[in-house]
Coordinates of C-alpha atoms in Angstrom, one line a residue:
Chain A
M1 CA 0.0 0.0 0.0
N2 CA 2.8 2.3 0.9
E3 CA 4.4 2.0 -2.5
M4 CA 1.2 3.0 -4.2
N5 CA 1.3 6.4 -2.5
E6 CA 4.8 7.2 -3.6
A7 CA 5.1 9.2 -6.8
R8 CA 6.0 6.8 -9.6
K9 CA 9.2 7.6 -11.4
P10 CA 9.1 7.6 -15.2
P11 CA 10.6 4.4 -16.8
V12 CA 14.5 4.6 -16.7
A13 CA 15.0 4.0 -20.4
T14 CA 13.0 7.2 -21.3
T15 CA 15.0 9.8 -19.4
G16 CA 18.6 11.0 -19.3
I17 CA 21.2 10.6 -22.0
I18 CA 20.3 7.0 -22.6
G19 CA 16.6 7.9 -23.0
W20 CA 17.5 10.7 -25.3
L21 CA 19.7 8.4 -27.4
R22 CA 17.0 5.8 -27.6
I23 CA 14.2 8.2 -28.6
N24 CA 16.2 10.3 -31.0
L25 CA 18.9 8.1 -32.6
F26 CA 17.9 4.5 -32.1
F27 CA 14.1 4.5 -32.1
N28 CA 13.7 1.7 -34.6
W29 CA 15.6 -0.2 -37.3
T30 CA 15.7 2.5 -40.0
N31 CA 16.4 5.2 -37.5
S32 CA 19.4 3.2 -36.1
L33 CA 20.7 2.5 -39.6
I34 CA 20.6 6.2 -40.6
T35 CA 22.4 7.1 -37.3
L36 CA 25.2 4.7 -38.0
F37 CA 25.5 5.9 -41.6
V38 CA 25.8 9.5 -40.4
I39 CA 28.4 8.6 -37.8
Y40 CA 30.4 6.8 -40.4
C41 CA 30.3 9.9 -42.7
L42 CA 31.4 12.2 -39.9
Y43 CA 34.2 9.7 -39.0
Q44 CA 35.5 9.9 -42.6
F45 CA 35.1 13.7 -43.0
I46 CA 36.0 15.3 -39.6
P47 CA 39.6 13.9 -39.4
W48 CA 40.2 14.8 -43.0
I49 CA 39.0 18.4 -42.6
L50 CA 40.9 18.9 -39.3
D51 CA 44.1 17.5 -40.9
W52 CA 43.8 19.7 -44.0
T53 CA 42.9 22.9 -42.1
I54 CA 45.1 22.5 -39.0
F55 CA 47.4 19.5 -38.6
S56 CA 49.1 19.4 -42.0
A57 CA 48.6 23.0 -42.8
D58 CA 51.3 25.7 -43.3
F59 CA 50.7 28.8 -41.3
K60 CA 53.9 30.8 -41.9
Y61 CA 56.6 28.1 -42.6
N62 CA 56.5 25.1 -44.9
Y63 CA 57.5 21.6 -43.8
L64 CA 61.1 22.4 -44.6
G65 CA 61.0 25.3 -42.1
E66 CA 61.3 28.0 -44.8
Q67 CA 59.2 31.1 -44.5
I68 CA 56.6 31.0 -47.3
T69 CA 56.6 34.0 -49.7
N70 CA 54.8 32.5 -52.7
Q71 CA 52.6 29.5 -53.6
E72 CA 55.5 27.4 -54.9
M73 CA 56.9 27.2 -51.4
C74 CA 53.6 25.8 -49.9
S75 CA 54.0 22.3 -48.6
R76 CA 51.1 21.1 -50.7
N77 CA 52.8 22.3 -53.9
L78 CA 56.2 20.9 -52.9
D79 CA 54.8 17.5 -51.9
P80 CA 51.2 17.1 -53.1
E81 CA 50.8 13.8 -51.0
N82 CA 51.3 15.4 -47.6
G83 CA 50.6 19.1 -47.5
G84 CA 47.4 20.7 -46.2
A85 CA 46.1 24.2 -46.5
C86 CA 48.6 26.9 -47.1
W87 CA 47.4 29.7 -44.7
A88 CA 50.6 31.6 -45.3
V89 CA 48.8 33.5 -48.1
I90 CA 46.4 34.9 -45.5
Y91 CA 49.4 35.7 -43.2
V92 CA 51.3 37.5 -45.9
R93 CA 48.3 39.4 -47.2
F94 CA 46.6 39.9 -43.8
Y95 CA 47.0 43.7 -43.9
Q96 CA 45.2 44.0 -47.2
F97 CA 42.4 41.7 -46.1
I98 CA 41.8 43.8 -43.1
Y99 CA 42.6 47.4 -44.2
G100 CA 42.9 47.3 -48.0
F101 CA 45.5 49.8 -49.2
Y102 CA 45.1 52.2 -46.2
P103 CA 48.5 53.9 -45.7
K104 CA 50.5 52.0 -43.0
V105 CA 51.4 55.2 -41.1
E106 CA 47.7 56.0 -40.6
V107 CA 46.4 52.5 -40.0
W108 CA 46.1 53.1 -36.2
R109 CA 43.0 55.2 -37.1
V110 CA 41.3 52.2 -38.6
N111 CA 42.3 50.1 -35.5
V112 CA 40.8 52.8 -33.3
A113 CA 37.7 52.8 -35.4
Y114 CA 37.4 49.0 -35.0
V115 CA 37.7 49.3 -31.3
M116 CA 35.2 52.1 -31.2
L117 CA 32.8 50.0 -33.3
T118 CA 33.0 47.3 -30.7
L119 CA 32.4 49.8 -27.9
A120 CA 29.4 51.2 -29.8
L121 CA 27.9 47.8 -30.2
L122 CA 28.3 46.9 -26.5
P123 CA 25.2 48.7 -25.2
L124 CA 23.2 47.0 -27.9
L125 CA 24.5 43.6 -27.0
Y126 CA 24.3 43.8 -23.2
A127 CA 21.1 45.3 -21.8
N128 CA 22.6 45.1 -18.3
L129 CA 25.8 47.0 -19.1
P130 CA 26.8 49.5 -16.4
Y131 CA 26.5 53.1 -17.6
R132 CA 24.6 51.8 -20.6
K133 CA 23.0 55.2 -21.2
Y134 CA 26.4 56.9 -21.8
F135 CA 27.5 54.0 -24.0
L136 CA 24.4 54.6 -26.0
Y137 CA 25.2 58.3 -26.5
F138 CA 28.6 57.1 -27.8
T139 CA 26.8 54.7 -30.2
Y140 CA 24.8 57.6 -31.6
I141 CA 27.9 59.9 -32.3
F142 CA 30.1 57.0 -33.3
P143 CA 29.3 57.3 -37.1
V144 CA 30.4 61.0 -37.0
I145 CA 33.7 60.1 -35.2
A146 CA 34.3 57.2 -37.5
Y147 CA 33.8 59.4 -40.6
F148 CA 36.5 61.9 -39.6
L149 CA 38.7 59.2 -38.2
L150 CA 38.7 57.1 -41.4
N151 CA 38.3 59.7 -44.0
G152 CA 40.3 62.5 -42.5
G153 CA 39.6 66.1 -41.6
L154 CA 39.6 67.8 -38.2
G155 CA 43.4 67.6 -38.3
F156 CA 43.7 64.1 -39.6
T157 CA 45.3 63.6 -43.0
E158 CA 42.8 62.7 -45.7
V159 CA 42.9 59.1 -46.8
S160 CA 41.0 58.8 -50.1
T161 CA 38.4 56.0 -50.1
N162 CA 40.0 54.4 -53.1
K163 CA 42.7 53.3 -50.7
W164 CA 40.1 51.6 -48.4
G165 CA 39.6 47.9 -48.9
G166 CA 39.0 44.5 -47.4
L167 CA 37.1 44.1 -44.2
L168 CA 37.1 47.8 -43.7
V169 CA 35.0 48.4 -46.8
T170 CA 32.8 45.4 -46.0
L171 CA 32.1 46.7 -42.5
V172 CA 31.6 50.3 -43.6
L173 CA 29.1 49.3 -46.3
G174 CA 27.3 46.7 -44.1
C175 CA 27.1 48.8 -40.9
T176 CA 26.1 52.1 -42.7
G177 CA 23.7 50.3 -45.0
I178 CA 21.9 48.5 -42.1
A179 CA 22.0 51.5 -39.7
L180 CA 20.7 54.0 -42.3
A181 CA 18.2 51.7 -43.9
F182 CA 16.4 51.0 -40.7
P183 CA 15.0 54.5 -40.0
I184 CA 14.4 55.1 -43.7
G185 CA 12.6 51.8 -44.0
I186 CA 10.4 52.7 -41.0
M187 CA 9.5 56.0 -42.6
L188 CA 8.8 54.3 -45.9
A189 CA 6.6 51.6 -44.3
L190 CA 4.6 54.2 -42.4
G191 CA 4.4 56.3 -45.5
R192 CA 3.1 53.4 -47.6
R193 CA 0.3 52.8 -45.1
S194 CA -0.5 56.5 -44.8
K195 CA -4.0 57.7 -45.5
L196 CA -2.6 60.7 -47.4
P197 CA -2.6 59.5 -51.0
V198 CA 0.4 61.5 -52.3
I199 CA 2.7 60.2 -49.6
S200 CA 1.4 56.7 -49.8
M201 CA 1.8 56.7 -53.6
M202 CA 5.3 58.1 -53.5
C203 CA 6.5 55.6 -50.9
T204 CA 4.9 52.7 -52.8
L205 CA 6.5 53.8 -56.1
F206 CA 9.9 54.1 -54.5
I207 CA 9.7 50.8 -52.8
E208 CA 8.4 48.9 -55.8
F209 CA 11.0 50.6 -58.1
I210 CA 14.0 49.9 -55.9
R211 CA 12.8 46.4 -55.1
G212 CA 12.2 45.6 -58.8
V213 CA 15.8 46.4 -59.8
P214 CA 18.8 44.2 -59.1
L215 CA 21.4 45.5 -56.6
I216 CA 24.1 45.4 -59.3
T217 CA 22.0 47.7 -61.5
L218 CA 21.6 50.1 -58.6
L219 CA 25.4 50.0 -58.0
F220 CA 26.0 51.0 -61.6
F221 CA 23.3 53.6 -61.3
G222 CA 25.1 55.0 -58.3
M223 CA 28.4 55.0 -60.0
V224 CA 27.4 56.3 -63.4
M225 CA 24.2 58.3 -63.0
L226 CA 24.3 59.7 -59.5
P227 CA 27.0 62.3 -60.5
L228 CA 24.7 63.5 -63.3
F229 CA 22.1 64.6 -60.8
L230 CA 24.6 66.6 -58.8
P231 CA 25.4 70.3 -59.5
E232 CA 28.5 70.8 -61.5
G233 CA 31.8 71.0 -59.6
I234 CA 30.6 68.8 -56.8
D235 CA 32.3 65.4 -57.0
M236 CA 30.8 62.6 -55.0
D237 CA 33.1 60.1 -53.6
G238 CA 33.0 56.6 -55.2
L239 CA 32.3 54.8 -51.9
V240 CA 29.6 57.3 -51.0
R241 CA 27.9 56.7 -54.3
V242 CA 27.9 53.0 -53.6
L243 CA 26.7 53.6 -50.1
V244 CA 23.8 55.6 -51.4
A245 CA 22.8 52.7 -53.7
V246 CA 23.2 50.1 -51.0
T247 CA 21.2 52.1 -48.5
L248 CA 18.3 52.8 -50.9
F249 CA 18.2 49.1 -51.8
Q250 CA 18.2 48.0 -48.2
S251 CA 15.6 50.6 -47.1
A252 CA 13.1 49.3 -49.7
Y253 CA 13.4 45.8 -48.3
M254 CA 13.4 47.0 -44.7
A255 CA 10.2 48.9 -45.4
E256 CA 8.4 45.9 -46.7
V257 CA 9.6 43.8 -43.7
I258 CA 8.4 46.4 -41.2
R259 CA 5.1 46.9 -43.1
G260 CA 4.5 43.2 -42.6
G261 CA 5.0 43.8 -38.8
L262 CA 2.7 46.8 -38.9
Q263 CA -0.1 44.7 -40.6
A264 CA 0.0 42.2 -37.7
I265 CA -0.9 44.9 -35.2
P266 CA -4.7 44.6 -34.4
P267 CA -6.7 47.8 -35.1
G268 CA -7.7 47.9 -31.5
Q269 CA -4.2 49.0 -30.6
Y270 CA -4.6 52.1 -32.8
E271 CA -8.0 52.8 -31.4
A272 CA -6.8 52.5 -27.8
A273 CA -3.9 54.9 -28.5
K274 CA -6.2 57.4 -30.3
S275 CA -8.8 57.2 -27.6
L276 CA -6.1 58.2 -25.1
G277 CA -5.5 61.4 -27.1
M278 CA -2.2 60.3 -28.7
S279 CA -1.1 62.0 -31.9
Y280 CA -0.2 60.0 -35.0
W281 CA 3.6 60.1 -34.2
R282 CA 3.2 59.3 -30.5
M283 CA 0.9 56.5 -31.3
N284 CA 3.4 55.0 -33.8
L285 CA 6.5 55.6 -31.8
L286 CA 5.1 54.4 -28.5
I287 CA 2.5 51.8 -29.3
I288 CA 2.6 50.6 -32.9
L289 CA 6.3 50.5 -33.9
P290 CA 7.7 48.8 -30.7
Q291 CA 5.3 45.9 -31.3
A292 CA 5.7 45.8 -35.1
I293 CA 9.5 45.8 -34.9
R294 CA 9.4 43.1 -32.3
I295 CA 7.4 40.9 -34.6
S296 CA 9.7 41.7 -37.5
I297 CA 13.0 40.9 -35.8
P298 CA 13.6 37.6 -37.6
P299 CA 13.0 39.1 -41.1
I300 CA 14.8 42.3 -40.2
V301 CA 17.9 40.3 -39.3
N302 CA 17.4 38.1 -42.3
T303 CA 17.5 41.1 -44.7
S304 CA 20.4 42.6 -42.8
I305 CA 22.4 39.4 -43.1
G306 CA 21.4 39.4 -46.8
L307 CA 22.7 42.9 -47.3
F308 CA 26.0 42.2 -45.4
K309 CA 26.7 39.4 -47.9
D310 CA 25.5 41.4 -50.9
T311 CA 28.0 44.1 -50.2
T312 CA 30.5 41.8 -52.0
L313 CA 28.8 42.9 -55.2
V314 CA 30.7 46.2 -55.1
I315 CA 33.6 44.4 -56.7
I316 CA 31.6 45.0 -59.9
V317 CA 32.1 48.7 -59.7
G318 CA 35.8 48.4 -58.8
I319 CA 35.7 48.6 -55.0
L320 CA 37.7 45.9 -53.3
D321 CA 35.9 44.6 -50.2
L322 CA 37.0 41.5 -48.4
L323 CA 36.1 39.2 -51.3
G324 CA 37.6 41.6 -53.8
I325 CA 40.9 41.6 -52.0
G326 CA 40.7 37.8 -52.0
R327 CA 40.2 37.7 -55.7
G328 CA 42.9 40.2 -56.2
T329 CA 45.3 38.0 -54.3
L330 CA 44.3 35.0 -56.4
A331 CA 45.2 37.0 -59.5
D332 CA 48.7 37.6 -58.2
T333 CA 51.1 35.1 -59.8
N334 CA 52.8 34.6 -56.4
W335 CA 49.6 33.1 -54.9
L336 CA 48.0 31.5 -58.0
G337 CA 46.0 28.4 -57.3
L338 CA 45.4 29.0 -53.6
S339 CA 41.6 29.5 -54.1
Y340 CA 40.6 27.0 -51.4
E341 CA 42.5 28.8 -48.7
I342 CA 41.3 32.3 -49.8
Y343 CA 37.7 31.4 -50.2
F344 CA 37.7 29.4 -47.0
F345 CA 39.1 32.4 -45.1
V346 CA 36.7 34.9 -46.7
S347 CA 33.8 32.6 -46.0
L348 CA 34.9 32.1 -42.4
V349 CA 35.1 35.9 -41.8
F350 CA 31.6 36.4 -43.3
F351 CA 30.2 33.5 -41.4
I352 CA 31.6 34.9 -38.1
F353 CA 29.8 38.2 -38.6
T354 CA 26.5 36.8 -40.0
F355 CA 26.4 34.0 -37.4
G356 CA 26.9 36.7 -34.7
M357 CA 23.9 38.7 -36.2
S358 CA 21.8 35.6 -36.2
R359 CA 22.5 34.8 -32.5
Y360 CA 21.9 38.4 -31.7
S361 CA 18.5 38.2 -33.2
L362 CA 17.7 35.1 -31.1
Y363 CA 18.8 36.9 -28.0
L364 CA 16.7 39.9 -28.8
E365 CA 13.6 37.7 -29.5
K366 CA 14.1 36.0 -26.1
K367 CA 14.7 39.3 -24.3
L368 CA 11.7 41.1 -25.7
K369 CA 9.3 38.1 -25.4
T370 CA 8.4 39.2 -21.8
G371 CA 4.6 39.0 -21.3
I372 CA 3.9 39.6 -25.0
N373 CA 0.6 38.1 -25.9
M374 CA -0.6 39.4 -29.2
G375 CA -4.0 37.9 -29.0
A376 CA -7.1 39.8 -28.0
D377 CA -7.2 38.5 -24.5
Chain B
M1 CA -32.2 70.9 -22.6
S2 CA -29.3 71.3 -25.0
E3 CA -27.9 74.1 -22.8
E4 CA -26.7 71.6 -20.2
S5 CA -25.9 68.8 -22.7
I6 CA -22.3 67.6 -22.5
I7 CA -22.8 65.4 -25.6
S8 CA -25.2 66.4 -28.4
L9 CA -25.8 64.3 -31.5
K10 CA -28.0 66.0 -34.1
N11 CA -29.3 64.2 -37.2
V12 CA -26.1 62.1 -37.4
N13 CA -25.9 59.9 -40.5
K14 CA -23.2 57.5 -41.4
W15 CA -22.7 54.9 -44.1
F16 CA -20.2 52.0 -44.4
G17 CA -20.0 51.8 -48.2
D18 CA -23.7 51.6 -49.2
F19 CA -24.8 50.4 -45.8
H20 CA -26.7 53.1 -43.9
V21 CA -25.4 52.3 -40.4
L22 CA -26.6 55.5 -38.6
Q23 CA -29.9 57.0 -39.7
D24 CA -30.7 60.5 -38.3
V25 CA -29.5 59.7 -34.8
N26 CA -30.4 62.4 -32.2
L27 CA -29.1 62.1 -28.7
E28 CA -28.6 64.6 -25.9
V29 CA -26.6 63.5 -22.8
K30 CA -26.5 65.7 -19.7
K31 CA -23.5 66.0 -17.4
K32 CA -23.3 63.1 -14.9
E33 CA -26.0 61.3 -16.8
R34 CA -25.6 57.5 -17.2
I35 CA -26.9 56.2 -20.5
V36 CA -27.2 52.5 -21.4
V37 CA -27.5 51.7 -25.0
C38 CA -28.7 48.3 -26.1
G39 CA -30.1 46.7 -29.3
P40 CA -29.4 43.7 -31.5
S41 CA -26.0 43.3 -33.1
G42 CA -25.6 45.4 -36.2
S43 CA -27.9 48.1 -34.9
G44 CA -25.2 50.8 -34.9
K45 CA -24.8 51.2 -31.2
S46 CA -21.0 50.7 -31.2
T47 CA -20.7 52.9 -34.3
M48 CA -22.6 55.6 -32.5
I49 CA -20.4 55.8 -29.5
R50 CA -17.3 55.4 -31.6
C51 CA -18.4 58.5 -33.4
I52 CA -18.4 60.4 -30.2
N53 CA -14.6 60.3 -29.9
R54 CA -14.1 60.2 -33.6
L55 CA -12.8 56.6 -34.0
E56 CA -15.5 56.6 -36.7
E57 CA -16.3 59.6 -38.8
H58 CA -19.9 60.7 -39.3
Q59 CA -20.9 62.0 -42.7
E60 CA -23.9 64.1 -42.0
G61 CA -25.2 66.0 -39.0
S62 CA -23.3 67.4 -36.0
I63 CA -21.7 66.0 -32.9
V64 CA -20.7 68.4 -30.2
V65 CA -18.8 67.1 -27.1
D66 CA -18.3 69.5 -24.2
G67 CA -18.8 72.5 -26.5
I68 CA -16.3 71.2 -29.1
E69 CA -17.8 70.3 -32.5
L70 CA -16.3 67.2 -34.1
T71 CA -15.2 68.1 -37.7
G72 CA -12.1 67.4 -39.7
N73 CA -10.2 69.8 -37.4
L74 CA -7.5 67.6 -35.9
K75 CA -7.0 69.9 -32.9
N76 CA -10.7 69.6 -32.0
I77 CA -10.4 65.8 -32.3
D78 CA -7.4 65.8 -29.9
N79 CA -9.2 68.0 -27.4
V80 CA -12.4 65.8 -27.5
R81 CA -10.3 62.7 -27.0
K82 CA -8.7 64.2 -23.9
E83 CA -12.2 64.7 -22.5
V84 CA -13.5 61.3 -23.4
G85 CA -12.2 58.0 -22.1
M86 CA -13.1 54.7 -23.9
V87 CA -13.2 51.1 -22.8
F88 CA -13.3 48.4 -25.5
Q89 CA -14.8 45.0 -25.8
Q90 CA -11.3 43.5 -26.4
F91 CA -9.6 45.6 -23.7
N92 CA -6.9 46.7 -26.2
L93 CA -4.1 46.9 -23.6
F94 CA -0.7 47.5 -24.9
P95 CA 0.9 44.0 -24.6
H96 CA 4.5 45.3 -24.8
L97 CA 4.1 47.4 -21.7
S98 CA 3.6 46.5 -18.0
V99 CA 0.3 47.3 -16.4
K100 CA 1.8 50.4 -14.7
E101 CA 3.3 51.6 -18.0
N102 CA 0.0 51.1 -19.8
I103 CA -1.5 53.5 -17.4
T104 CA 1.3 56.1 -17.2
L105 CA 2.0 56.3 -20.9
A106 CA -0.7 58.7 -21.9
P107 CA -0.4 61.0 -18.8
I108 CA 3.4 61.2 -19.4
W109 CA 3.3 61.8 -23.2
V110 CA 0.0 63.5 -23.8
K111 CA -0.4 65.5 -20.6
K112 CA 3.4 65.9 -20.0
M113 CA 3.0 64.7 -16.4
P114 CA 6.3 64.0 -14.5
K115 CA 7.0 60.3 -14.4
A116 CA 6.9 60.0 -10.6
E117 CA 3.6 61.8 -10.4
A118 CA 2.2 59.6 -13.2
E119 CA 3.2 56.5 -11.4
E120 CA 1.6 57.6 -8.2
L121 CA -1.6 58.3 -10.2
A122 CA -1.4 54.9 -11.8
M123 CA -1.2 53.3 -8.4
R124 CA -4.2 55.3 -7.2
Q125 CA -6.2 54.2 -10.3
L126 CA -5.2 50.6 -9.7
E127 CA -6.5 50.9 -6.1
I128 CA -9.8 52.1 -7.5
V129 CA -10.1 49.1 -9.8
K130 CA -8.9 46.9 -6.9
I131 CA -5.8 45.3 -8.5
P132 CA -2.8 47.4 -7.2
E133 CA -0.8 44.1 -6.8
Q134 CA -0.7 43.5 -10.6
A135 CA 1.1 46.8 -11.3
N136 CA 4.3 45.2 -12.6
K137 CA 2.8 42.3 -14.6
Y138 CA 2.2 42.3 -18.3
P139 CA -1.3 42.2 -19.8
G140 CA -0.7 38.7 -21.1
Q141 CA -0.3 37.5 -17.5
L142 CA -3.7 38.8 -16.3
S143 CA -7.2 37.3 -16.6
G144 CA -9.7 38.9 -18.9
G145 CA -11.5 40.6 -16.0
Q146 CA -8.2 42.0 -14.6
Q147 CA -7.3 43.2 -18.1
Q148 CA -10.5 45.1 -18.5
R149 CA -10.1 46.7 -15.1
V150 CA -6.6 47.9 -16.1
A151 CA -8.2 49.3 -19.3
I152 CA -10.7 51.2 -17.2
A153 CA -7.8 52.5 -14.9
R154 CA -5.9 53.5 -18.0
S155 CA -8.8 55.6 -19.3
L156 CA -9.4 57.1 -15.9
A157 CA -5.8 58.2 -15.5
M158 CA -6.4 60.8 -18.2
N159 CA -9.1 62.3 -15.9
P160 CA -11.9 62.3 -18.5
N161 CA -15.2 64.0 -18.1
I162 CA -17.0 61.3 -20.1
M163 CA -16.5 57.6 -20.3
L164 CA -17.6 55.4 -23.2
F165 CA -18.0 51.7 -22.7
D166 CA -18.2 49.5 -25.8
E167 CA -19.6 46.1 -24.7
P168 CA -17.0 46.0 -21.8
T169 CA -18.1 42.6 -20.6
S170 CA -18.9 40.7 -23.8
A171 CA -15.5 39.1 -24.1
L172 CA -15.3 38.0 -20.5
D173 CA -16.0 34.6 -18.9
P174 CA -19.2 34.7 -16.8
E175 CA -17.4 34.6 -13.5
M176 CA -15.4 37.7 -14.4
I177 CA -18.2 39.9 -15.5
K178 CA -19.2 40.9 -12.0
E179 CA -15.7 42.3 -11.0
V180 CA -15.8 44.6 -14.0
L181 CA -19.4 45.7 -13.5
D182 CA -18.7 46.4 -9.8
V183 CA -16.0 48.8 -10.9
M184 CA -18.4 50.5 -13.4
V185 CA -21.1 50.8 -10.7
D186 CA -18.5 52.5 -8.4
L187 CA -17.6 54.9 -11.2
A188 CA -21.3 55.7 -11.9
N189 CA -21.9 56.4 -8.2
G190 CA -18.9 58.7 -8.3
G191 CA -20.7 61.0 -10.8
M192 CA -19.1 60.1 -14.1
T193 CA -20.9 60.8 -17.3
M194 CA -21.2 57.4 -18.9
I195 CA -22.5 55.9 -22.1
V196 CA -22.5 52.2 -21.9
V197 CA -23.2 49.8 -24.7
T198 CA -24.1 46.5 -23.0
H199 CA -26.5 43.6 -22.8
E200 CA -26.1 43.4 -19.0
M201 CA -29.7 44.3 -18.1
G202 CA -29.1 44.0 -14.4
F203 CA -26.4 46.6 -14.6
A204 CA -28.7 48.8 -16.7
K205 CA -31.5 48.6 -14.1
T206 CA -29.2 49.6 -11.2
V207 CA -27.2 52.3 -12.9
A208 CA -28.9 53.8 -15.9
D209 CA -30.6 57.2 -15.8
R210 CA -31.9 56.5 -19.3
M211 CA -32.1 53.6 -21.7
V212 CA -31.5 54.0 -25.4
F213 CA -32.7 51.2 -27.7
M214 CA -31.3 51.1 -31.2
D215 CA -32.3 49.0 -34.2
E216 CA -31.2 49.2 -37.8
G217 CA -29.3 52.4 -37.3
K218 CA -32.1 54.3 -35.6
I219 CA -32.8 55.1 -32.0
V220 CA -36.2 53.3 -31.6
E221 CA -36.9 54.1 -28.0
E222 CA -35.5 56.3 -25.2
A223 CA -36.9 55.9 -21.7
S224 CA -36.2 55.7 -18.0
P225 CA -35.2 52.1 -17.0
D226 CA -38.4 51.7 -15.1
K227 CA -40.5 52.5 -18.2
F228 CA -38.2 50.7 -20.6
F229 CA -38.3 47.4 -18.8
N230 CA -41.8 47.4 -17.5
N231 CA -43.8 49.3 -20.1
P232 CA -41.9 49.7 -23.4
E233 CA -43.7 51.6 -26.2
S234 CA -42.4 50.0 -29.4
D235 CA -43.0 46.4 -30.4
R236 CA -39.5 46.1 -31.5
T237 CA -38.3 46.9 -28.0
K238 CA -40.7 44.4 -26.5
L239 CA -39.5 41.7 -28.9
F240 CA -35.9 42.5 -28.0
L241 CA -36.5 42.5 -24.3
S242 CA -38.4 39.2 -24.4
Q243 CA -35.5 37.6 -26.3
I244 CA -32.8 38.8 -24.0
L245 CA -34.6 38.4 -20.7
H246 CA -36.1 35.0 -21.2
Q247 CA -33.6 33.1 -23.2

């Protein structure tokens, strides 16, 4: 009788690691076979990739102990049977990958900008950061500081943007594009839903036009046609022209993403805000947008990641971003044939940034989920 | 009579597309008067009270609230909305804000009240609706009845002269209706001018100064509760009452 009253424990084989294995990997015959097959594939692949990328790879010296200065000295070119990846090409060209052709004397400015970018991102990443408010002020003025720091002016020697390259260009394009497109996209989305016909028509036209045109076309448009619209004597910097194109492109997509979020807000929210005497802007800023943006976080991050990768297209108009530098290196006779290493490295750098963005989006979703219940009751 | 009217609707007409939803509606509401509006669904009762704070636009006739005529003039609309509080069937709390923030938002941003003062006000309003302990929860964590009481507190925090209730208990489970009605009775006893669209006839009998019965976009009958329930004039009213009281 006593045993009856004790809480019964679940059967041993359904809990813990063994239970998990049984349920997920060895549930039945086919399931077990697939599991074994996948384990076999991983067993074949993982040692090979580790060996190629790390254990047999050259980082600075080849297997003879010589410092590598061109592709012929790579172990895998000296002894095709044994050599792994030849990372020396990244080591030798590292400066270009990170800074492009930025003058070496001035490169500390780029480093300072990189550090400041990290500081500017901190308050966005950590909600509990001490003195977060002051960090946020810094985040707002960072773009201005970065502009003078990188470009010159205010006592800094000017460094023409055609000397910029590599990761620097990728980050400048990606960050500026994403940061500017967000507010513009919000305005466009609100505009498209506006009751004022002229505003709504203009926003719709803009969005549809920009969205209907490939980014490459917009880049050419920025390069070739934008100067025609400017008054004579004013020369627009090449990178700025590309930035304008990238920002316009991204704003149109951002606008549609945010419009999707806006449509999900029940009309009762507008009515409640209006009945409390809120003006159009207050209602949108305090009630509607915070909810709409929350709903739209996954697609917002999705388009942002898309843009970050699409910045590689600027190679078409002669700007050398990270991938551009990689391709330039490949064209150098000294490093001919090292495409595995270079593309692997470029992919890895892009992956680190985009994966970071994707994790950030998950974190935001979790953080903002508190008490949200979008239903009527 | 119109001298002391705080709300005055004269020959109000409104159409949704071709559907004539309000047909020559005339209604005068005096200060501190409690009006209960009832009628079958689709009779235009919600539309009528939504016209009073311009959530809906009327197309003909005039609506004057506390001396301000509702026209396309945005400033007038804002001023009327500051005078008139509204409680909705679906509560319409802001789900991304805590209960306290729901209440303080409009006082802080519309009335420019200092934050500390607004929070004190919010707590007072929550005492009135008897849920001060829920101040830091989010709407999604409350029951329907609690949400509706927060919605009432949110409206009251703007210190309105008039309160509109659009079927405030229709979305509630039966056992929660009473807690909301109790708050509304307190409010009525406190001298608030109220227009309540509801099918809660018990509430109407205790609280209403006047009953308004609408059908097919028209006001069919206006009478004191006593006359309305015991001796209604129109056949339509009799039919409606027999359906809702003896179902």
